[in-house]
Tab-separated table of C-alpha atoms in Angstrom:
chain	number	residue	atom	x	y	z
A	1	MET	CA	-36.636	-21.923	-232.892
A	2	VAL	CA	-38.948	-19.312	-234.575
A	3	LEU	CA	-42.613	-20.315	-234.464
A	4	ARG	CA	-44.588	-19.699	-237.712
A	5	ARG	CA	-48.246	-20.014	-237.769
A	6	ARG	CA	-51.188	-19.265	-240.065
A	7	GLY	CA	-53.045	-16.044	-239.940
A	8	GLY	CA	-56.000	-15.301	-237.635
A	9	ARG	CA	-56.468	-15.673	-234.092
A	10	PRO	CA	-54.283	-18.581	-232.578
A	11	ASP	CA	-56.062	-21.545	-231.001
A	12	ARG	CA	-55.277	-22.572	-227.366
A	13	ALA	CA	-52.401	-24.879	-228.407
A	14	GLU	CA	-50.924	-22.309	-230.578
A	15	ALA	CA	-51.246	-19.671	-227.904
A	16	GLY	CA	-49.625	-21.909	-225.354
A	17	ALA	CA	-46.699	-22.707	-227.558
A	18	LEU	CA	-46.229	-19.054	-228.285
A	19	GLY	CA	-46.205	-18.288	-224.514
A	20	GLN	CA	-43.459	-20.907	-223.977
A	21	ALA	CA	-41.574	-19.643	-227.044
A	22	ILE	CA	-41.671	-16.025	-225.525
A	23	LEU	CA	-40.404	-17.291	-222.200
A	24	ASP	CA	-37.666	-19.399	-223.615
A	25	ALA	CA	-36.495	-16.386	-225.704
A	26	ALA	CA	-36.833	-14.004	-222.819
A	27	GLU	CA	-34.819	-16.252	-220.392
A	28	ALA	CA	-31.940	-16.530	-223.005
A	29	THR	CA	-31.954	-12.892	-223.706
A	30	PHE	CA	-31.985	-11.712	-220.057
A	31	LEU	CA	-29.303	-14.267	-218.972
A	32	ALA	CA	-27.183	-13.084	-221.887
A	33	ASP	CA	-27.728	-9.420	-221.827
A	34	GLY	CA	-29.091	-8.367	-218.347
A	35	PHE	CA	-32.313	-6.454	-217.989
A	36	ASN	CA	-31.222	-3.008	-219.415
A	37	GLY	CA	-29.439	-4.734	-222.425
A	38	ALA	CA	-32.309	-7.023	-223.334
A	39	SER	CA	-34.748	-5.485	-225.714
A	40	MET	CA	-38.328	-6.538	-226.168
A	41	GLU	CA	-37.797	-6.396	-229.966
A	42	ALA	CA	-34.956	-8.911	-229.732
A	43	ILE	CA	-37.101	-11.301	-227.595
A	44	ALA	CA	-40.058	-10.932	-229.872
A	45	THR	CA	-37.857	-11.761	-233.006
A	46	MET	CA	-36.271	-14.854	-231.303
A	47	ALA	CA	-39.822	-16.076	-230.331
A	48	GLY	CA	-41.167	-15.458	-233.811
A	49	THR	CA	-43.754	-12.851	-232.668
A	50	THR	CA	-44.064	-9.015	-232.323
A	51	LYS	CA	-43.088	-6.617	-229.698
A	52	GLN	CA	-46.844	-5.543	-229.512
A	53	THR	CA	-47.674	-9.166	-228.642
A	54	LEU	CA	-45.200	-9.163	-225.731
A	55	TYR	CA	-46.606	-5.995	-224.250
A	56	ALA	CA	-50.214	-7.250	-224.771
A	57	ARG	CA	-49.399	-10.476	-222.876
A	58	PHE	CA	-47.087	-9.274	-220.122
A	59	GLY	CA	-47.523	-5.501	-219.885
A	60	SER	CA	-43.863	-4.563	-219.425
A	61	LYS	CA	-40.397	-5.890	-219.629
A	62	ALA	CA	-40.293	-6.010	-215.817
A	63	ALA	CA	-43.374	-8.187	-215.660
A	64	LEU	CA	-41.833	-10.449	-218.373
A	65	PHE	CA	-38.598	-10.819	-216.251
A	66	VAL	CA	-40.829	-11.773	-213.351
A	67	GLU	CA	-42.539	-14.431	-215.441
A	68	VAL	CA	-39.218	-15.948	-216.478
A	69	SER	CA	-38.183	-15.974	-212.699
A	70	ASN	CA	-41.481	-17.647	-211.818
A	71	ARG	CA	-40.934	-20.393	-214.385
A	72	LEU	CA	-37.590	-21.062	-212.994
A	73	LEU	CA	-39.034	-21.524	-209.651
A	74	THR	CA	-42.148	-23.580	-210.768
A	75	GLY	CA	-42.212	-27.112	-209.120
A	76	ARG	CA	-39.404	-26.257	-206.822
A	77	PHE	CA	-41.410	-26.340	-203.674
A	78	THR	CA	-43.512	-29.269	-202.267
A	79	PRO	CA	-45.149	-28.556	-198.860
A	80	ALA	CA	-45.310	-31.610	-196.579
A	81	PRO	CA	-48.888	-32.895	-195.824
A	82	ALA	CA	-50.206	-31.464	-192.666
A	83	GLY	CA	-49.088	-33.382	-189.517
A	84	THR	CA	-46.567	-35.517	-191.260
A	85	MET	CA	-43.515	-33.602	-189.991
A	86	SER	CA	-42.440	-31.715	-186.896
A	87	LEU	CA	-42.078	-27.885	-187.294
A	88	ARG	CA	-38.301	-28.314	-187.479
A	89	GLU	CA	-38.509	-30.910	-190.108
A	90	ALA	CA	-41.006	-28.978	-192.250
A	91	LEU	CA	-38.931	-25.811	-192.052
A	92	VAL	CA	-35.718	-27.605	-192.906
A	93	GLU	CA	-37.513	-29.132	-195.963
A	94	VAL	CA	-38.733	-25.834	-197.386
A	95	SER	CA	-35.558	-24.151	-196.444
A	96	GLU	CA	-33.418	-26.764	-198.325
A	97	GLN	CA	-35.861	-26.487	-201.299
A	98	ALA	CA	-35.406	-22.697	-201.317
A	99	LEU	CA	-31.582	-22.869	-201.154
A	100	THR	CA	-31.446	-25.558	-203.950
A	101	ALA	CA	-33.605	-23.362	-206.182
A	102	MET	CA	-31.935	-20.035	-205.635
A	103	LEU	CA	-28.386	-21.631	-206.219
A	104	ASP	CA	-29.447	-22.882	-209.603
A	105	PRO	CA	-26.920	-20.946	-211.854
A	106	ARG	CA	-29.731	-19.374	-213.799
A	107	LEU	CA	-31.438	-17.913	-210.715
A	108	VAL	CA	-28.116	-16.855	-209.344
A	109	ARG	CA	-27.649	-14.743	-212.639
A	110	MET	CA	-31.183	-13.417	-212.340
A	111	HIS	CA	-30.448	-12.349	-208.707
A	112	CYS	CA	-27.213	-10.669	-209.892
A	113	ILE	CA	-29.125	-8.849	-212.544
A	114	ILE	CA	-31.799	-7.624	-210.137
A	115	THR	CA	-29.073	-6.378	-207.654
A	116	ALA	CA	-27.102	-4.593	-210.324
A	117	GLU	CA	-30.007	-2.834	-212.001
A	118	ALA	CA	-32.415	-2.196	-208.980
A	119	ALA	CA	-31.401	1.478	-208.694
A	120	ARG	CA	-32.258	2.214	-212.363
A	121	PHE	CA	-35.251	-0.069	-212.475
A	122	PRO	CA	-36.901	0.067	-209.032
A	123	GLU	CA	-40.132	-1.442	-210.439
A	124	LEU	CA	-38.138	-4.566	-211.417
A	125	ALA	CA	-36.799	-4.894	-207.848
A	126	ARG	CA	-40.296	-4.342	-206.362
A	127	LEU	CA	-41.871	-6.957	-208.494
A	128	THR	CA	-39.269	-9.614	-208.092
A	129	ASP	CA	-39.322	-9.134	-204.263
A	130	ALA	CA	-43.123	-9.692	-203.951
A	131	ASP	CA	-44.080	-12.601	-201.683
A	132	GLU	CA	-46.293	-14.122	-204.401
A	133	HIS	CA	-43.340	-14.696	-206.656
A	134	PHE	CA	-41.498	-16.931	-204.303
A	135	PRO	CA	-43.664	-19.892	-203.221
A	136	GLY	CA	-41.456	-20.837	-200.187
A	137	ARG	CA	-42.316	-17.738	-198.424
A	138	ALA	CA	-46.123	-18.644	-198.181
A	139	ILE	CA	-45.211	-22.139	-197.030
A	140	ILE	CA	-42.839	-20.814	-194.290
A	141	CYS	CA	-45.564	-18.183	-193.219
A	142	ALA	CA	-48.086	-20.979	-192.948
A	143	LEU	CA	-45.919	-23.163	-190.833
A	144	LEU	CA	-45.045	-20.353	-188.486
A	145	ALA	CA	-48.589	-19.082	-188.275
A	146	ASP	CA	-49.811	-22.565	-187.225
A	147	ALA	CA	-46.975	-22.959	-184.705
A	148	GLN	CA	-47.744	-19.573	-183.174
A	149	ARG	CA	-51.459	-20.329	-182.797
A	150	SER	CA	-50.694	-23.624	-181.077
A	151	GLY	CA	-48.210	-21.967	-178.703
A	152	GLU	CA	-45.223	-23.828	-179.969
A	153	ILE	CA	-43.334	-20.593	-180.965
A	154	SER	CA	-43.632	-16.988	-180.107
A	155	CYS	CA	-42.392	-14.731	-182.966
A	156	GLY	CA	-44.811	-11.810	-183.057
A	157	ASP	CA	-44.825	-10.728	-186.688
A	158	VAL	CA	-44.984	-13.956	-188.555
A	159	ARG	CA	-43.986	-12.391	-192.080
A	160	GLN	CA	-40.959	-10.584	-190.375
A	161	ALA	CA	-39.924	-13.932	-188.791
A	162	MET	CA	-40.291	-15.792	-192.186
A	163	LEU	CA	-38.111	-13.035	-193.912
A	164	LEU	CA	-35.526	-13.396	-191.111
A	165	LEU	CA	-35.400	-17.074	-191.584
A	166	GLN	CA	-35.213	-16.764	-195.369
A	167	ASP	CA	-32.163	-14.460	-194.974
A	168	MET	CA	-30.513	-16.837	-192.519
A	169	VAL	CA	-30.830	-19.537	-195.102
A	170	LEU	CA	-30.122	-17.700	-198.318
A	171	ALA	CA	-28.136	-14.674	-197.812
A	172	SER	CA	-24.685	-15.853	-197.367
A	173	PRO	CA	-24.814	-18.699	-199.742
A	174	LEU	CA	-26.259	-16.591	-202.566
A	175	ARG	CA	-23.811	-13.821	-202.062
A	176	ALA	CA	-20.994	-16.433	-202.201
A	177	ALA	CA	-22.412	-18.023	-205.369
A	178	SER	CA	-22.988	-14.509	-206.990
A	179	LEU	CA	-19.354	-13.646	-206.413
A	180	GLY	CA	-18.176	-17.093	-207.732
A	181	LEU	CA	-16.535	-17.697	-204.311
A	182	ALA	CA	-18.288	-21.089	-203.514
A	183	THR	CA	-20.446	-23.915	-204.801
A	184	PHE	CA	-22.978	-25.804	-202.813
A	185	GLY	CA	-23.900	-29.538	-203.396
A	186	PRO	CA	-26.946	-31.278	-201.838
A	187	GLU	CA	-25.000	-32.083	-198.600
A	188	GLU	CA	-23.983	-28.421	-198.062
A	189	CYS	CA	-27.565	-27.257	-198.822
A	190	ARG	CA	-29.019	-29.703	-196.242
A	191	ALA	CA	-26.419	-28.757	-193.608
A	192	ARG	CA	-27.038	-24.985	-194.192
A	193	ALA	CA	-30.887	-25.451	-193.944
A	194	CYS	CA	-30.428	-27.398	-190.805
A	195	TYR	CA	-28.161	-24.981	-189.140
A	196	ALA	CA	-30.289	-21.809	-190.076
A	197	VAL	CA	-33.515	-23.543	-188.923
A	198	ASP	CA	-32.060	-24.669	-185.707
A	199	THR	CA	-30.538	-21.134	-184.949
A	200	PHE	CA	-33.856	-19.486	-185.782
A	201	LEU	CA	-35.983	-21.910	-183.712
A	202	ASN	CA	-33.662	-21.364	-180.807
A	203	GLY	CA	-34.871	-17.756	-180.718
A	204	VAL	CA	-38.643	-18.256	-181.210
A	205	LEU	CA	-39.486	-21.478	-179.384
A	206	SER	CA	-41.902	-20.969	-176.487
A	207	ARG	CA	-40.343	-21.747	-173.143
A	208	SER	CA	-43.182	-21.855	-170.708
A	209	GLY	CA	-42.894	-23.470	-167.252
């Protein structure tokens, strides 16, 4: 749907509606045409605005791609209230949330686009791999940091440990989904999260005494 508005500066509601229209148009265009094939002009036309407005709001096509990815991840992660779960339970919960999110067909497609076009567009790869654009990373880091402070685990570099767990959870299923080799339902996602977390914890749990 193309938005049409009166002249002059948009009010807050119009600005919000235009932002959603841009992201809707960008998502559809990126998923259909990839990153290189998507043009800012085509996205602007679909959203009922101008290319200049897109650049004014987002700065670059890569930043717009990241915003589309962020929206696809919004609301996917719900950290457990402190003290309500064991470390294992909390890690399984966030790992399952991460796996379920990343196996959404739209996010699998976005992952394929990034992988295919990273060499030509290194800024796209850099932006999409930033910690702040994947909420699950912050949750896992916080859980591991608390457990390390308490002496429950010993993992040295918490961020590197988080990335290791992330890869144990996501790498193989995401690769299989990207190649069309497998699908994963809720039971498979849960089982994968449990197995990855148990294997990870077996390597980092403190064993004093």
